[in-house]
PDB file of C-alpha atoms in Angstrom:
ATOM      1  CA  UNK A  18      -3.389 -15.518  19.524  1.00 89.00           C
ATOM      2  CA  UNK A  19      -5.430 -14.347  16.546  1.00 89.00           C
ATOM      3  CA  UNK A  20      -8.069 -12.926  18.887  1.00 94.00           C
ATOM      4  CA  UNK A  21      -5.350 -11.184  20.932  1.00 96.00           C
ATOM      5  CA  UNK A  22      -3.946  -9.516  17.819  1.00 97.00           C
ATOM      6  CA  UNK A  23      -7.390  -8.542  16.533  1.00 97.00           C
ATOM      7  CA  UNK A  24      -8.318  -7.070  19.900  1.00 97.00           C
ATOM      8  CA  UNK A  25      -5.063  -5.096  20.015  1.00 97.00           C
ATOM      9  CA  UNK A  26      -5.643  -3.735  16.510  1.00 98.00           C
ATOM     10  CA  UNK A  27      -9.235  -2.802  17.324  1.00 97.00           C
ATOM     11  CA  UNK A  28      -8.098  -0.923  20.425  1.00 97.00           C
ATOM     12  CA  UNK A  29      -5.654   1.068  18.269  1.00 97.00           C
ATOM     13  CA  UNK A  30      -8.096   1.758  15.402  1.00 97.00           C
ATOM     14  CA  UNK A  31      -6.247  -0.438  12.915  1.00 98.00           C
ATOM     15  CA  UNK A  32      -8.885  -1.625  10.437  1.00 98.00           C
ATOM     16  CA  UNK A  33      -6.916  -4.229   8.478  1.00 98.00           C
ATOM     17  CA  UNK A  34      -5.141  -7.244   9.933  1.00 98.00           C
ATOM     18  CA  UNK A  35      -4.020 -10.346   8.099  1.00 98.00           C
ATOM     19  CA  UNK A  36      -1.663 -13.214   8.861  1.00 98.00           C
ATOM     20  CA  UNK A  37       0.407 -15.056   6.262  1.00 98.00           C
ATOM     21  CA  UNK A  38       2.240 -18.328   6.709  1.00 97.00           C
ATOM     22  CA  UNK A  39       5.856 -17.616   5.776  1.00 97.00           C
ATOM     23  CA  UNK A  40       5.924 -20.974   4.018  1.00 96.00           C
ATOM     24  CA  UNK A  41       3.277 -19.752   1.592  1.00 96.00           C
ATOM     25  CA  UNK A  42       5.983 -17.824  -0.272  1.00 96.00           C
ATOM     26  CA  UNK A  43       7.461 -21.198  -1.274  1.00 95.00           C
ATOM     27  CA  UNK A  44       4.157 -22.593  -2.551  1.00 94.00           C
ATOM     28  CA  UNK A  45       4.502 -23.515  -6.269  1.00 94.00           C
ATOM     29  CA  UNK A  46       1.350 -21.480  -6.985  1.00 91.00           C
ATOM     30  CA  UNK A  47       2.915 -18.291  -5.630  1.00 92.00           C
ATOM     31  CA  UNK A  48       6.708 -18.650  -5.651  1.00 89.00           C
ATOM     32  CA  UNK A  49       6.995 -16.832  -9.000  1.00 92.00           C
ATOM     33  CA  UNK A  50       5.794 -13.617  -7.309  1.00 95.00           C
ATOM     34  CA  UNK A  51       8.693 -13.144  -4.901  1.00 96.00           C
ATOM     35  CA  UNK A  52      12.351 -14.134  -5.499  1.00 95.00           C
ATOM     36  CA  UNK A  53      13.950 -16.377  -2.891  1.00 96.00           C
ATOM     37  CA  UNK A  54      16.065 -13.752  -1.096  1.00 96.00           C
ATOM     38  CA  UNK A  55      13.058 -11.414  -0.724  1.00 96.00           C
ATOM     39  CA  UNK A  56      11.036 -13.960   1.248  1.00 97.00           C
ATOM     40  CA  UNK A  57      10.575 -13.633   5.043  1.00 98.00           C
ATOM     41  CA  UNK A  58      12.522 -16.760   6.006  1.00 97.00           C
ATOM     42  CA  UNK A  59      15.505 -15.616   3.946  1.00 97.00           C
ATOM     43  CA  UNK A  60      15.450 -12.111   5.447  1.00 97.00           C
ATOM     44  CA  UNK A  61      14.917 -13.150   9.088  1.00 97.00           C
ATOM     45  CA  UNK A  62      15.613 -16.877   9.543  1.00 97.00           C
ATOM     46  CA  UNK A  63      13.137 -18.489  11.888  1.00 97.00           C
ATOM     47  CA  UNK A  64      10.158 -16.464  10.661  1.00 98.00           C
ATOM     48  CA  UNK A  65       7.012 -18.577  10.683  1.00 98.00           C
ATOM     49  CA  UNK A  66       4.297 -15.947  10.275  1.00 98.00           C
ATOM     50  CA  UNK A  67       4.025 -12.499   8.738  1.00 98.00           C
ATOM     51  CA  UNK A  68       1.530 -10.297  10.545  1.00 98.00           C
ATOM     52  CA  UNK A  69       0.308  -7.523   8.266  1.00 98.00           C
ATOM     53  CA  UNK A  70      -1.621  -4.413   9.251  1.00 98.00           C
ATOM     54  CA  UNK A  71      -3.143  -1.813   6.948  1.00 98.00           C
ATOM     55  CA  UNK A  72      -4.031   1.842   7.486  1.00 98.00           C
ATOM     56  CA  UNK A  73      -5.993   3.873   4.927  1.00 98.00           C
ATOM     57  CA  UNK A  74      -5.021   7.152   3.347  1.00 97.00           C
ATOM     58  CA  UNK A  75      -8.303   9.069   3.450  1.00 98.00           C
ATOM     59  CA  UNK A  76      -9.744   9.583  -0.023  1.00 97.00           C
ATOM     60  CA  UNK A  77     -10.331  13.374   0.156  1.00 97.00           C
ATOM     61  CA  UNK A  78      -6.641  13.845   0.958  1.00 97.00           C
ATOM     62  CA  UNK A  79      -5.441  11.761  -1.963  1.00 97.00           C
ATOM     63  CA  UNK A  80      -8.037  13.374  -4.255  1.00 96.00           C
ATOM     64  CA  UNK A  81      -5.865  16.484  -4.274  1.00 95.00           C
ATOM     65  CA  UNK A  82      -2.657  14.648  -5.211  1.00 96.00           C
ATOM     66  CA  UNK A  83       0.006  15.598  -5.940  1.00 95.00           C
ATOM     67  CA  UNK A  84      -0.241  18.035  -3.028  1.00 97.00           C
ATOM     68  CA  UNK A  85       1.039  18.870   0.434  1.00 97.00           C
ATOM     69  CA  UNK A  86      -2.188  17.464   1.902  1.00 97.00           C
ATOM     70  CA  UNK A  87      -1.590  14.030   0.419  1.00 97.00           C
ATOM     71  CA  UNK A  88       2.137  14.214   1.206  1.00 96.00           C
ATOM     72  CA  UNK A  89       1.521  14.872   4.900  1.00 97.00           C
ATOM     73  CA  UNK A  90      -1.272  12.287   5.143  1.00 97.00           C
ATOM     74  CA  UNK A  91       1.030   9.719   3.547  1.00 96.00           C
ATOM     75  CA  UNK A  92       3.824  10.547   5.995  1.00 96.00           C
ATOM     76  CA  UNK A  93       1.476  10.344   8.979  1.00 97.00           C
ATOM     77  CA  UNK A  94       0.271   6.893   7.944  1.00 98.00           C
ATOM     78  CA  UNK A  95       3.859   5.720   7.454  1.00 96.00           C
ATOM     79  CA  UNK A  96       4.817   6.934  10.930  1.00 97.00           C
ATOM     80  CA  UNK A  97       1.859   5.168  12.519  1.00 98.00           C
ATOM     81  CA  UNK A  98       2.664   1.934  10.692  1.00 98.00           C
ATOM     82  CA  UNK A  99       6.217   1.942  12.030  1.00 97.00           C
ATOM     83  CA  UNK A 100       4.982   2.666  15.542  1.00 98.00           C
ATOM     84  CA  UNK A 101       2.251   0.027  15.485  1.00 98.00           C
ATOM     85  CA  UNK A 102       4.361  -2.760  14.000  1.00 98.00           C
ATOM     86  CA  UNK A 103       7.056  -2.008  16.599  1.00 98.00           C
ATOM     87  CA  UNK A 104       4.496  -2.312  19.382  1.00 98.00           C
ATOM     88  CA  UNK A 105       3.025  -5.526  17.971  1.00 98.00           C
ATOM     89  CA  UNK A 106       6.512  -7.029  17.823  1.00 98.00           C
ATOM     90  CA  UNK A 107       7.057  -5.993  21.446  1.00 98.00           C
ATOM     91  CA  UNK A 108       3.741  -7.546  22.427  1.00 98.00           C
ATOM     92  CA  UNK A 109       4.703 -10.859  20.830  1.00 98.00           C
ATOM     93  CA  UNK A 110       8.234 -10.765  22.222  1.00 98.00           C
ATOM     94  CA  UNK A 111       6.769 -10.339  25.697  1.00 98.00           C
ATOM     95  CA  UNK A 112       4.680 -13.453  25.136  1.00 97.00           C
ATOM     96  CA  UNK A 113       7.732 -15.502  24.173  1.00 98.00           C
ATOM     97  CA  UNK A 114       7.460 -15.318  20.373  1.00 98.00           C
ATOM     98  CA  UNK A 115      10.590 -13.680  18.870  1.00 98.00           C
ATOM     99  CA  UNK A 116       9.372 -10.999  16.446  1.00 98.00           C
ATOM    100  CA  UNK A 117      10.691  -7.991  14.550  1.00 98.00           C
ATOM    101  CA  UNK A 118       8.936  -5.122  12.743  1.00 98.00           C
ATOM    102  CA  UNK A 119       9.843  -4.410   9.129  1.00 97.00           C
ATOM    103  CA  UNK A 120      10.063  -0.715   8.131  1.00 94.00           C
ATOM    104  CA  UNK A 121       7.205   0.332   5.892  1.00 90.00           C
ATOM    105  CA  UNK A 122       9.427   1.531   3.005  1.00 87.00           C
ATOM    106  CA  UNK A 123      12.907   0.082   3.311  1.00 83.00           C
ATOM    107  CA  UNK A 124      14.803   2.706   1.315  1.00 86.00           C
ATOM    108  CA  UNK A 125      16.630   5.859   2.303  1.00 83.00           C
ATOM    109  CA  UNK A 126      15.249   8.327  -0.230  1.00 83.00           C
ATOM    110  CA  UNK A 127      13.647   8.611  -3.650  1.00 82.00           C
ATOM    111  CA  UNK A 128      17.112   9.243  -5.058  1.00 84.00           C
ATOM    112  CA  UNK A 129      18.131   5.775  -3.836  1.00 86.00           C
ATOM    113  CA  UNK A 130      15.223   4.279  -5.800  1.00 82.00           C
ATOM    114  CA  UNK A 131      16.578   5.847  -8.971  1.00 84.00           C
ATOM    115  CA  UNK A 132      19.636   3.611  -8.642  1.00 85.00           C
ATOM    116  CA  UNK A 133      18.095   0.676  -6.770  1.00 83.00           C
ATOM    117  CA  UNK A 134      14.363   0.583  -7.596  1.00 82.00           C
ATOM    118  CA  UNK A 135      13.596  -2.532  -5.491  1.00 87.00           C
ATOM    119  CA  UNK A 136      13.351  -2.707  -1.679  1.00 91.00           C
ATOM    120  CA  UNK A 137      14.425  -5.696   0.399  1.00 95.00           C
ATOM    121  CA  UNK A 138      10.837  -6.663   1.269  1.00 97.00           C
ATOM    122  CA  UNK A 139       7.420  -6.082  -0.299  1.00 96.00           C
ATOM    123  CA  UNK A 140       4.561  -5.289   2.085  1.00 98.00           C
ATOM    124  CA  UNK A 141       2.148  -5.456  -0.863  1.00 97.00           C
ATOM    125  CA  UNK A 142       2.945  -9.110  -1.388  1.00 97.00           C
ATOM    126  CA  UNK A 143       2.774  -9.785   2.342  1.00 98.00           C
ATOM    127  CA  UNK A 144      -0.717  -8.275   2.378  1.00 98.00           C
ATOM    128  CA  UNK A 145      -1.653 -10.432  -0.604  1.00 98.00           C
ATOM    129  CA  UNK A 146      -0.410 -13.593   1.100  1.00 98.00           C
ATOM    130  CA  UNK A 147      -2.270 -12.503   4.251  1.00 98.00           C
ATOM    131  CA  UNK A 148      -5.570 -12.403   2.381  1.00 98.00           C
ATOM    132  CA  UNK A 149      -6.101  -8.640   2.505  1.00 98.00           C
ATOM    133  CA  UNK A 150      -6.569  -8.052  -1.226  1.00 98.00           C
ATOM    134  CA  UNK A 151      -5.551  -8.745  -4.812  1.00 98.00           C
ATOM    135  CA  UNK A 152      -3.298  -6.978  -7.291  1.00 97.00           C
ATOM    136  CA  UNK A 153      -4.574  -4.403  -9.754  1.00 96.00           C
ATOM    137  CA  UNK A 154      -3.357  -3.356 -13.188  1.00 95.00           C
ATOM    138  CA  UNK A 155      -1.244  -0.682 -11.471  1.00 95.00           C
ATOM    139  CA  UNK A 156       0.522  -3.433  -9.442  1.00 95.00           C
ATOM    140  CA  UNK A 157      -0.900  -1.998  -6.199  1.00 97.00           C
ATOM    141  CA  UNK A 158      -2.773  -4.201  -3.766  1.00 98.00           C
ATOM    142  CA  UNK A 159      -6.511  -3.525  -3.926  1.00 98.00           C
ATOM    143  CA  UNK A 160      -8.590  -4.068  -0.797  1.00 98.00           C
ATOM    144  CA  UNK A 161     -12.397  -4.302  -0.543  1.00 98.00           C
ATOM    145  CA  UNK A 162     -12.437  -1.529   2.048  1.00 98.00           C
ATOM    146  CA  UNK A 163     -10.077   1.067   0.591  1.00 98.00           C
ATOM    147  CA  UNK A 164      -9.087  -0.102  -2.873  1.00 98.00           C
ATOM    148  CA  UNK A 165      -5.362   0.741  -3.220  1.00 98.00           C
ATOM    149  CA  UNK A 166      -5.652   3.718  -0.845  1.00 98.00           C
ATOM    150  CA  UNK A 167      -4.019   1.866   2.026  1.00 98.00           C
ATOM    151  CA  UNK A 168      -0.484   1.451   3.368  1.00 98.00           C
ATOM    152  CA  UNK A 169       0.803  -1.771   4.911  1.00 98.00           C
ATOM    153  CA  UNK A 170       3.273  -2.687   7.627  1.00 98.00           C
ATOM    154  CA  UNK A 171       4.564  -6.141   8.550  1.00 98.00           C
ATOM    155  CA  UNK A 172       5.907  -8.022  11.540  1.00 98.00           C
ATOM    156  CA  UNK A 173       8.030 -11.148  11.120  1.00 98.00           C
ATOM    157  CA  UNK A 174       7.357 -13.581  13.948  1.00 98.00           C
ATOM    158  CA  UNK A 175       8.166 -17.083  15.142  1.00 98.00           C
ATOM    159  CA  UNK A 176       4.508 -17.337  16.153  1.00 97.00           C
ATOM    160  CA  UNK A 177       2.689 -20.176  14.424  1.00 96.00           C
ATOM    161  CA  UNK A 178      -1.009 -19.449  14.031  1.00 95.00           C
ATOM    162  CA  UNK A 179      -3.714 -20.358  11.541  1.00 94.00           C
ATOM    163  CA  UNK A 180      -3.091 -18.049   8.566  1.00 97.00           C
ATOM    164  CA  UNK A 181      -5.641 -16.201   6.489  1.00 97.00           C
ATOM    165  CA  UNK A 182      -6.352 -17.539   3.036  1.00 96.00           C
ATOM    166  CA  UNK A 183      -5.291 -15.754  -0.128  1.00 97.00           C
ATOM    167  CA  UNK A 184      -8.283 -13.846  -1.494  1.00 96.00           C
ATOM    168  CA  UNK A 185      -9.889 -15.811  -4.301  1.00 93.00           C
ATOM    169  CA  UNK A 186     -11.964 -13.026  -5.881  1.00 93.00           C
ATOM    170  CA  UNK A 187     -10.051 -10.668  -8.155  1.00 95.00           C
ATOM    171  CA  UNK A 188     -10.967  -7.099  -7.165  1.00 98.00           C
ATOM    172  CA  UNK A 189      -9.546  -5.271 -10.191  1.00 97.00           C
ATOM    173  CA  UNK A 190     -12.292  -4.213 -12.637  1.00 96.00           C
ATOM    174  CA  UNK A 191      -9.881  -3.632 -15.568  1.00 96.00           C
ATOM    175  CA  UNK A 192     -11.380  -0.179 -16.035  1.00 96.00           C
ATOM    176  CA  UNK A 193      -7.882   1.006 -17.031  1.00 96.00           C
ATOM    177  CA  UNK A 194      -8.363   4.365 -15.298  1.00 96.00           C
ATOM    178  CA  UNK A 195      -4.948   3.978 -13.642  1.00 96.00           C
ATOM    179  CA  UNK A 196      -3.271   3.555 -17.012  1.00 96.00           C
ATOM    180  CA  UNK A 197      -5.204   6.425 -18.628  1.00 95.00           C
ATOM    181  CA  UNK A 198      -4.361   8.897 -15.864  1.00 95.00           C
ATOM    182  CA  UNK A 199      -0.708   7.959 -15.236  1.00 96.00           C
ATOM    183  CA  UNK A 200       1.280  11.158 -16.005  1.00 95.00           C
ATOM    184  CA  UNK A 201       4.362   9.234 -17.156  1.00 95.00           C
ATOM    185  CA  UNK A 202       2.802   6.218 -18.873  1.00 95.00           C
ATOM    186  CA  UNK A 203       4.249   3.809 -16.324  1.00 95.00           C
ATOM    187  CA  UNK A 204       1.243   1.464 -16.052  1.00 95.00           C
ATOM    188  CA  UNK A 205       1.120  -1.599 -18.312  1.00 93.00           C
ATOM    189  CA  UNK A 206      -2.136  -2.757 -19.901  1.00 91.00           C
ATOM    190  CA  UNK A 207      -1.442  -6.359 -18.913  1.00 92.00           C
ATOM    191  CA  UNK A 208      -2.419  -8.043 -15.669  1.00 91.00           C
ATOM    192  CA  UNK A 209       0.126  -8.361 -12.895  1.00 91.00           C
ATOM    193  CA  UNK A 210       2.548 -10.136 -12.643  1.00 90.00           C
ATOM    194  CA  UNK A 211       2.996 -10.308 -16.433  1.00 90.00           C
ATOM    195  CA  UNK A 212       2.329  -6.613 -16.707  1.00 92.00           C
ATOM    196  CA  UNK A 213       4.784  -4.594 -14.635  1.00 91.00           C
ATOM    197  CA  UNK A 214       4.492  -0.926 -13.761  1.00 93.00           C
ATOM    198  CA  UNK A 215       7.727   0.891 -14.591  1.00 93.00           C
ATOM    199  CA  UNK A 216       9.316   1.511 -11.196  1.00 89.00           C
ATOM    200  CA  UNK A 217      11.990   3.672 -12.811  1.00 90.00           C
ATOM    201  CA  UNK A 218       9.442   5.961 -14.476  1.00 93.00           C
ATOM    202  CA  UNK A 219       7.590   6.247 -11.160  1.00 92.00           C
ATOM    203  CA  UNK A 220      10.783   6.955  -9.241  1.00 90.00           C
ATOM    204  CA  UNK A 221      11.900   9.676 -11.667  1.00 92.00           C
ATOM    205  CA  UNK A 222       8.541  11.397 -11.480  1.00 93.00           C
ATOM    206  CA  UNK A 223       8.459  11.065  -7.681  1.00 92.00           C
ATOM    207  CA  UNK A 224      11.941  12.578  -7.469  1.00 92.00           C
ATOM    208  CA  UNK A 225      10.739  15.592  -9.444  1.00 94.00           C
ATOM    209  CA  UNK A 226       7.663  15.917  -7.224  1.00 94.00           C
ATOM    210  CA  UNK A 227       9.822  15.601  -4.123  1.00 93.00           C
ATOM    211  CA  UNK A 228      11.817  18.684  -5.141  1.00 93.00           C
ATOM    212  CA  UNK A 229       8.485  20.518  -5.142  1.00 94.00           C
ATOM    213  CA  UNK A 230       7.480  19.004  -1.762  1.00 94.00           C
ATOM    214  CA  UNK A 231       4.524  17.337  -3.455  1.00 94.00           C
ATOM    215  CA  UNK A 232       5.516  13.663  -3.566  1.00 94.00           C
ATOM    216  CA  UNK A 233       4.335  10.939  -3.782  1.00 94.00           C
ATOM    217  CA  UNK A 234       2.271  10.988  -6.976  1.00 95.00           C
ATOM    218  CA  UNK A 235      -0.708   8.802  -6.019  1.00 95.00           C
ATOM    219  CA  UNK A 236      -2.731   9.433  -9.168  1.00 96.00           C
ATOM    220  CA  UNK A 237      -3.213   5.774 -10.119  1.00 96.00           C
ATOM    221  CA  UNK A 238      -4.370   5.176  -6.556  1.00 97.00           C
ATOM    222  CA  UNK A 239      -6.942   7.946  -6.327  1.00 96.00           C
ATOM    223  CA  UNK A 240      -8.674   7.119  -9.634  1.00 97.00           C
ATOM    224  CA  UNK A 241      -9.214   3.426  -8.806  1.00 97.00           C
ATOM    225  CA  UNK A 242     -12.966   2.692  -8.470  1.00 97.00           C
ATOM    226  CA  UNK A 243     -12.447  -0.196  -6.029  1.00 98.00           C
ATOM    227  CA  UNK A 244     -13.137   0.300  -2.334  1.00 98.00           C
ATOM    228  CA  UNK A 245     -16.115   1.004  -0.088  1.00 98.00           C
ATOM    229  CA  UNK A 246     -14.414   4.251   0.956  1.00 98.00           C
ATOM    230  CA  UNK A 247     -15.653   5.716  -2.330  1.00 97.00           C
ATOM    231  CA  UNK A 248     -19.233   5.343  -1.125  1.00 97.00           C
ATOM    232  CA  UNK A 249     -18.387   6.813   2.269  1.00 97.00           C
ATOM    233  CA  UNK A 250     -17.089   9.998   0.670  1.00 97.00           C
ATOM    234  CA  UNK A 251     -19.576  10.119  -2.200  1.00 95.00           C
ATOM    235  CA  UNK A 252     -16.921   9.482  -4.841  1.00 93.00           C
ATOM    236  CA  UNK A 253     -18.494   6.550  -6.682  1.00 95.00           C
ATOM    237  CA  UNK A 254     -18.088   8.298 -10.049  1.00 94.00           C
ATOM    238  CA  UNK A 255     -14.398   8.285 -10.976  1.00 94.00           C
ATOM    239  CA  UNK A 256     -15.231  10.344 -14.063  1.00 93.00           C
ATOM    240  CA  UNK A 257     -14.850  13.362 -11.821  1.00 94.00           C
ATOM    241  CA  UNK A 258     -11.067  13.082 -12.241  1.00 94.00           C
ATOM    242  CA  UNK A 259     -11.145  13.375 -16.035  1.00 90.00           C
ATOM    243  CA  UNK A 260     -12.024  17.013 -16.564  1.00 88.00           C
ATOM    244  CA  UNK A 261     -12.942  20.092 -14.581  1.00 88.00           C
ATOM    245  CA  UNK A 262     -16.460  20.282 -15.996  1.00 87.00           C
ATOM    246  CA  UNK A 263     -17.313  16.953 -14.329  1.00 88.00           C
ATOM    247  CA  UNK A 264     -17.433  18.708 -10.934  1.00 93.00           C
ATOM    248  CA  UNK A 265     -16.086  22.276 -10.927  1.00 95.00           C
ATOM    249  CA  UNK A 266     -16.573  22.620  -7.163  1.00 96.00           C
ATOM    250  CA  UNK A 267     -14.282  19.679  -6.418  1.00 96.00           C
ATOM    251  CA  UNK A 268     -11.729  20.788  -8.995  1.00 96.00           C
ATOM    252  CA  UNK A 269     -11.663  24.251  -7.467  1.00 96.00           C
ATOM    253  CA  UNK A 270     -10.999  22.725  -4.042  1.00 97.00           C
ATOM    254  CA  UNK A 271      -8.207  20.520  -5.375  1.00 96.00           C
ATOM    255  CA  UNK A 272      -6.561  23.400  -7.217  1.00 96.00           C
ATOM    256  CA  UNK A 273      -6.691  25.490  -4.045  1.00 97.00           C
ATOM    257  CA  UNK A 274      -4.909  22.773  -2.053  1.00 97.00           C
ATOM    258  CA  UNK A 275      -2.326  22.154  -4.778  1.00 96.00           C
ATOM    259  CA  UNK A 276      -1.482  25.856  -5.018  1.00 96.00           C
ATOM    260  CA  UNK A 277      -0.310  26.033  -1.399  1.00 97.00           C
ATOM    261  CA  UNK A 278       2.449  24.405   0.638  1.00 96.00           C
ATOM    262  CA  UNK A 279       4.442  23.084  -2.314  1.00 94.00           C
ATOM    263  CA  UNK A 280       6.304  24.545  -5.265  1.00 91.00           C
TER     264      UNK A 280
END
């Protein structure tokens, strides 16, 4: 079944695929990360595996954040994730393994997050348990391929298959660029899970950006040095985000994008 899923993902240009054993959430080494009612078996009884896929947000789009370019790229990736996880669930259902896709966000609007800043399921943690990456200072999941510039979707399934192992190598470099650049000071200096990013501060800032049609923020994501995508786009030096003199050509391009399509 693993080869079937990998082949399906390859045919649909889905670069990241990982599988987590639902029982891993109950492992004493990890159970402190996710409260009981937020675990797959509590949400959909009978879940045995969590199939996680990841799609990147292309670095040049997020470089301009907050902007309409990043906003639309983000929305496109979200739409694809919902479509792909739905189709994977259908594929497994047709093979006799009851499965259900989990929506990529799980909240109605940013305004909802201001009152209820936690969703019913975390795709970041699912991706962690599926061996796709490790957590960074900004509480985002960092992947070797795209750093934190990736969105995840999950499928709960009764399928029992050999799971991927949790990644042993910590990818975060502790450069603290995410904390330095955060416009609202939401990022803690301590490692996750002891250090928690302020979801309320993020939500308030996102709500303000949303009124300008420029949400989400994405700044702590774009400045992260982790990810081979940085080499692909020639963005190895994250110092370019600190001041305009670092690369005036890039800054001019970003300012052009930000000055159109949003308020």
